[in-house]
Coordinates of C-alpha atoms and ligand atoms in Angstrom, one line a residue:
X8 CA 10.4 59.3 210.8
X9 CA 7.8 61.1 208.8
X10 CA 7.8 59.4 205.5
X11 CA 7.5 62.6 203.5
X12 CA 7.3 61.7 199.8
X13 CA 8.4 64.2 197.1
X14 CA 7.8 63.5 193.5
X15 CA 10.3 65.3 191.2
X16 CA 9.3 65.9 187.6
X17 CA 11.5 67.6 185.0
X18 CA 9.4 69.5 182.4
X19 CA 10.5 70.9 179.1
X20 CA 7.8 72.4 177.0
X21 CA 5.1 70.3 178.7
X22 CA 2.1 72.7 178.7
X23 CA 0.0 70.1 176.9
X24 CA 0.5 67.4 179.5
X25 CA 0.9 69.3 182.8
X26 CA -2.8 69.9 183.6
X27 CA -3.6 66.2 183.3
X28 CA -0.3 65.0 184.9
X29 CA -0.8 67.3 187.9
X30 CA -4.3 66.1 188.4
X31 CA -3.4 62.4 188.2
X32 CA -0.3 62.8 190.5
X33 CA -2.3 64.7 193.1
X34 CA -4.9 62.0 193.2
X35 CA -2.2 59.4 193.6
X36 CA -0.4 61.3 196.4
X37 CA -3.7 62.0 198.2
X38 CA -4.6 58.3 198.1
X39 CA -1.2 57.4 199.6
X40 CA -1.7 60.0 202.3
X41 CA -5.1 58.6 203.1
X42 CA -3.7 55.1 203.4
X43 CA -1.3 56.5 206.0
X44 CA 1.7 55.4 203.9
X45 CA 3.2 58.8 203.4
X46 CA 3.2 62.1 205.4
X47 CA 0.4 64.6 204.8
X48 CA 2.9 67.2 203.8
X49 CA 4.2 65.3 200.8
X50 CA 4.8 67.3 197.7
X51 CA 4.8 67.2 193.9
X52 CA 7.7 69.2 192.5
X53 CA 7.9 70.3 188.9
X54 CA 11.2 71.4 187.6
X55 CA 10.9 73.8 184.7
X56 CA 13.9 73.2 182.4
X57 CA 13.9 76.5 180.5
X58 CA 10.7 75.8 178.6
X59 CA 9.7 78.2 175.8
X60 CA 6.0 77.6 176.3
X61 CA 3.6 78.2 179.2
X62 CA 5.1 75.4 181.4
X63 CA 6.3 77.7 184.2
X64 CA 3.1 79.8 184.3
X65 CA 1.1 76.6 184.7
X66 CA 3.4 75.4 187.5
X67 CA 3.0 78.7 189.2
X68 CA -0.7 78.6 188.9
X69 CA -0.7 75.0 190.3
X70 CA 1.4 76.1 193.3
X71 CA -1.0 79.0 194.0
X72 CA -4.1 76.9 193.9
X73 CA -2.6 74.0 196.0
X74 CA 0.6 73.9 198.1
X75 CA 0.9 70.2 197.4
X76 CA 2.5 71.5 194.1
X77 CA 6.0 73.0 194.2
X78 CA 8.0 74.4 191.4
X79 CA 11.7 74.9 190.6
X80 CA 12.5 77.2 187.7
X81 CA 15.9 76.7 186.1
X82 CA 17.6 79.7 184.6
X83 CA 17.7 78.1 181.2
X84 CA 17.4 74.7 179.4
X85 CA 20.0 72.3 180.8
X86 CA 18.6 69.0 179.6
X87 CA 16.7 66.2 181.3
X88 CA 19.6 64.9 183.5
X89 CA 20.6 68.3 184.9
X90 CA 16.9 69.3 185.5
X91 CA 16.4 66.1 187.4
X92 CA 19.5 66.6 189.4
X93 CA 18.5 70.1 190.2
X94 CA 15.2 68.8 191.5
X95 CA 16.7 66.0 193.6
X96 CA 19.3 68.2 195.2
X97 CA 16.8 71.0 195.9
X98 CA 14.3 68.7 197.7
X99 CA 16.7 66.4 199.5
X100 CA 16.6 68.3 202.7
X101 CA 12.8 68.4 202.8
X102 CA 11.9 64.9 201.8
X103 CA 12.4 61.4 203.3
X104 CA 12.0 59.7 200.0
X105 CA 12.0 61.1 196.5
X106 CA 10.5 59.6 193.3
X107 CA 11.7 60.9 190.0
X108 CA 9.5 60.5 186.9
X109 CA 8.8 62.1 183.5
X110 CA 6.0 64.6 182.9
X111 CA 4.3 62.6 180.2
X112 CA 3.4 59.8 182.7
X113 CA 4.6 57.1 180.3
X114 CA 5.8 55.4 183.4
X115 CA 2.8 53.8 185.2
X116 CA 2.2 55.9 188.3
X117 CA 0.6 52.9 190.0
X118 CA 4.1 51.5 190.5
X119 CA 4.5 54.3 193.1
X120 CA 2.6 52.3 195.7
X121 CA 4.9 49.4 195.4
X122 CA 8.0 51.7 195.5
X123 CA 6.8 53.3 198.7
X124 CA 6.1 49.9 200.2
X125 CA 9.6 48.8 199.4
X126 CA 10.9 52.0 201.0
X127 CA 8.9 51.4 204.1
X128 CA 10.4 47.9 204.3
X129 CA 13.9 49.5 204.5
X130 CA 15.0 49.7 200.8
X131 CA 16.9 52.8 199.9
X132 CA 16.8 52.8 196.1
X133 CA 13.9 51.3 194.1
X134 CA 14.4 51.1 190.3
X135 CA 11.3 51.2 188.1
X136 CA 11.9 48.7 185.3
X137 CA 9.8 48.4 182.1
X138 CA 8.5 44.9 181.7
X139 CA 7.8 45.4 178.0
X140 CA 7.9 48.1 175.4
X141 CA 4.8 47.0 173.5
X142 CA 3.6 50.6 173.1
X143 CA 6.9 52.1 171.8
X144 CA 7.5 52.2 168.1
X145 CA 9.8 49.6 166.7
X146 CA 12.5 52.2 166.1
X147 CA 12.3 53.6 169.6
X148 CA 12.4 50.1 171.1
X149 CA 15.3 48.9 169.0
X150 CA 17.4 52.1 169.6
X151 CA 16.6 52.2 173.3
X152 CA 17.5 48.5 173.9
X153 CA 20.6 48.8 171.7
X154 CA 21.5 51.8 173.9
X155 CA 21.5 49.7 177.1
X156 CA 23.5 46.9 175.5
X157 CA 26.1 49.4 174.1
X158 CA 26.4 51.1 177.4
X159 CA 26.9 47.9 179.3
X160 CA 29.4 46.5 176.9
X161 CA 31.4 49.8 177.2
X162 CA 31.6 49.5 180.9
X163 CA 28.8 51.8 181.9
X164 CA 26.7 49.5 184.1
X165 CA 23.1 50.4 184.2
X166 CA 19.9 48.6 185.2
X167 CA 18.5 47.1 182.0
X168 CA 15.3 48.9 180.8
X169 CA 15.4 51.3 183.8
X170 CA 15.1 55.0 182.9
X171 CA 14.9 57.6 185.5
X172 CA 11.8 56.4 187.2
X173 CA 13.1 55.5 190.7
X174 CA 12.7 56.1 194.4
X175 CA 15.6 57.2 196.5
X176 CA 15.7 57.7 200.2
X177 CA 17.2 60.8 201.7
X178 CA 20.5 59.1 202.6
X179 CA 20.8 57.8 199.1
X180 CA 20.3 61.4 197.8
X181 CA 23.0 62.5 200.3
X182 CA 25.2 59.9 198.8
X183 CA 24.5 61.1 195.3
X184 CA 25.3 64.7 196.4
X185 CA 28.9 63.5 197.1
X186 CA 29.5 62.8 193.4
X187 CA 31.0 66.0 192.3
X188 CA 31.3 65.3 188.6
X189 CA 30.0 67.7 186.1
X190 CA 29.2 65.2 183.4
X191 CA 26.7 63.4 185.6
X192 CA 24.9 60.4 184.1
X193 CA 22.4 59.5 186.8
X194 CA 21.5 56.0 185.7
X195 CA 25.1 55.0 185.9
X196 CA 26.0 56.9 189.1
X197 CA 23.0 55.8 191.2
X198 CA 24.0 52.1 191.3
X199 CA 27.5 53.3 192.5
X200 CA 25.9 54.8 195.7
X201 CA 25.2 51.3 197.1
X202 CA 22.7 50.7 200.0
X203 CA 19.9 48.1 199.8
X204 CA 18.0 48.3 196.5
X205 CA 15.2 46.6 194.7
X206 CA 13.3 46.7 191.4
X207 CA 9.6 47.3 190.6
X208 CA 8.2 46.2 187.2
X209 CA 5.7 48.2 185.2
X210 CA 4.2 48.6 181.8
X211 CA 5.4 51.6 179.8
X212 CA 2.5 53.4 178.1
X213 CA 2.3 56.0 175.4
X214 CA 2.8 59.7 175.8
X215 CA -0.8 60.9 176.2
X216 CA -0.1 64.4 174.7
X217 CA 2.7 66.4 173.2
X218 CA 5.7 64.8 171.5
X219 CA 8.9 63.2 172.6
X220 CA 11.6 65.6 173.7
X221 CA 14.2 62.9 173.2
X222 CA 14.6 62.5 169.4
X223 CA 17.2 60.0 168.1
X224 CA 20.0 62.5 167.9
X225 CA 19.6 63.5 171.6
X226 CA 19.5 59.8 172.6
X227 CA 22.7 59.1 170.7
X228 CA 24.6 62.0 172.4
X229 CA 23.1 60.8 175.7
X230 CA 24.7 57.3 175.1
X231 CA 28.1 58.8 174.2
X232 CA 27.8 61.1 177.2
X233 CA 27.0 58.1 179.4
X234 CA 29.8 55.9 178.2
X235 CA 32.5 58.5 178.3
X236 CA 31.5 60.0 181.6
X237 CA 31.3 56.7 183.4
X238 CA 34.1 54.5 182.0
X239 CA 37.4 54.5 180.4
X240 CA 36.8 51.2 178.6
X241 CA 36.9 52.8 175.1
X242 CA 40.5 53.9 175.8
X243 CA 41.3 50.3 176.8
X244 CA 39.8 49.0 173.5
X245 CA 41.9 51.4 171.6
X246 CA 45.0 50.3 173.4
X247 CA 44.1 46.7 172.7
X248 CA 43.5 47.5 169.0
X249 CA 46.9 49.3 168.8
X250 CA 48.6 46.3 170.3
X251 CA 46.9 43.9 167.9
X252 CA 47.9 46.1 164.9
X253 CA 51.4 46.1 166.2
X254 CA 51.5 42.3 166.2
X255 CA 50.1 42.2 162.7
X256 CA 52.7 44.6 161.5
X257 CA 55.5 42.4 162.9
X258 CA 54.0 39.5 161.0
X259 CA 53.9 41.6 157.9
X260 CA 57.5 42.6 158.4
X261 CA 58.7 39.0 158.6
X262 CA 56.5 38.1 155.6
X263 CA 57.8 40.9 153.4
X264 CA 61.5 40.1 154.4
X265 CA 61.0 36.5 153.5
X266 CA 59.4 37.4 150.2
X267 CA 62.2 39.9 149.5
X268 CA 65.0 37.3 150.0
X269 CA 63.0 34.9 147.8
X270 CA 63.3 37.5 145.2
X271 CA 59.6 37.7 144.7
X272 CA 59.0 41.3 145.6
X273 CA 56.2 42.8 143.6
X274 CA 55.4 46.4 144.3
X275 CA 52.0 46.0 145.9
X276 CA 50.1 49.1 145.3
X277 CA 46.9 47.7 146.6
X278 CA 48.4 46.5 149.9
X279 CA 50.0 49.9 150.3
X280 CA 46.8 51.8 149.7
X281 CA 44.8 49.5 151.9
X282 CA 47.2 49.8 154.8
X283 CA 47.6 53.6 154.5
X284 CA 43.8 53.9 154.8
X285 CA 43.5 51.4 157.6
X286 CA 46.2 52.9 159.7
X287 CA 44.9 56.4 158.9
X288 CA 41.4 55.3 160.0
X289 CA 42.7 53.8 163.2
X290 CA 44.7 56.9 164.1
X291 CA 41.7 59.1 163.5
X292 CA 39.5 56.9 165.6
X293 CA 42.0 56.8 168.4
X294 CA 42.4 60.6 168.3
X295 CA 38.6 61.0 168.4
X296 CA 38.3 58.9 171.5
X297 CA 41.2 60.4 173.3
X298 CA 39.8 63.8 172.3
X299 CA 36.5 62.9 173.9
X300 CA 38.2 62.3 177.2
X301 CA 40.3 65.4 177.0
X302 CA 37.1 67.3 176.4
X303 CA 35.7 65.8 179.6
X304 CA 38.8 66.7 181.6
X305 CA 38.6 70.2 180.3
X306 CA 35.0 70.5 181.4
X307 CA 35.6 69.0 184.8
X308 CA 38.5 71.3 185.6
X309 CA 36.2 74.2 184.9
X310 CA 33.9 73.0 187.7
X311 CA 30.9 74.8 186.2
X312 CA 27.7 74.7 188.2
X313 CA 25.5 71.9 186.9
X314 CA 22.4 74.1 187.3
X315 CA 21.3 77.5 188.5
X316 CA 18.0 77.8 190.2
X317 CA 16.0 80.9 189.5
X318 CA 13.1 80.3 191.9
X319 CA 11.9 77.7 194.3
X320 CA 8.2 77.9 195.1
X321 CA 7.7 75.7 198.1
X322 CA 5.9 75.7 201.4
X323 CA 7.0 73.5 204.2
X324 CA 4.1 72.3 206.4
Ligands
LIG412 N1 13.0 67.0 179.5 C1 13.7 68.0 180.1 N2 14.6 68.7 179.4 C2 14.9 68.5 178.1 C3 14.3 67.4 177.5 C4 13.3 66.6 178.2 O1 13.4 68.3 181.3 O2 15.8 69.1 177.6 C5 12.0 66.2 180.2 C6 10.6 66.1 179.6 O3 9.8 67.2 179.9 C7 10.1 64.8 180.2 C8 11.3 63.9 180.4 O4 12.4 64.9 180.3 O5 9.5 65.0 181.4 C9 11.5 62.8 179.3 O6 11.3 63.4 178.0 P1 10.4 62.6 176.9 O7 9.2 62.1 177.5 O8 10.2 63.6 175.8 O9 11.4 61.5 176.5 P2 11.0 60.0 175.9 O10 10.0 59.4 176.9 O11 10.5 60.2 174.6 O12 12.4 59.3 176.0
LIG413 MG1 8.4 60.3 177.4

């Protein structure tokens, strides 16, 4: 076995960080090669996710100056998850192990050493887990942690405080390739692959340049996407709620009949209004959830490609 390491980095409008990121990653990879832990033909692969700035040009220049850098250009912007998947699926036949990470290097690259060590000791999937979020703003921290809790309570089991910084062996990637779903939520799917896994802790830093490409709105839709593409628990909850409302309505029926025969019927306008609104709200909510899943079925039946690759700049050793 050769222990060829490939780093996969999705990039969306990252012209400000790429020069620095590429230099730091190259240094890291070279040091690992020197220590003999990874093969000399290891690679750093940037996936350009339809950036509107000079990102792809920079990646091309990097590849021309040094073959350690590879580039994948997507035909248009498909979002972080699809870009990452495109990268993983493209390199899986070239690499023995792949580490995915963000372009802004908020995830400490020194954790790579430990990930590789775990791989060498026979682990297939190594999750990078943030030991603290001291550098994140309060808002980002609260929303991000709320996000994990919401996901888990809704049946989408993910590793707490693990984003997409992880090492996967080739056979784990082959396992991932078997998941044919279009609405792919990597963080939830990867634990389903199985195989020996472990965790590496690291401190999450600040973005050293540029701004976040994950504003609150995107994060929220990411959470909804994650929950509805991984589990059907929301439907269960709705069913349970419907059952509960039905029980309450039986109670109400008995209660109003008793009141009627006692001759104490007062036309309760308030009760009526309240129940009309409550039931109306429940129906709307249920329709919304059901609609969400129907939307998913619709998209899955179309079996659209998850990404289309325009170009793959790469040189095998
Ligand atoms: N990204 C991407 N496509 C997008 C949005 C983001 O490939 O549509 C990449 C981005 O370039 C970065 C990673 O996803 O490498 C994470 O984005 P960011 O650092 O902005 O998110 P945050 O750390 O703020 O959650
Ligand atoms: Mg970031």
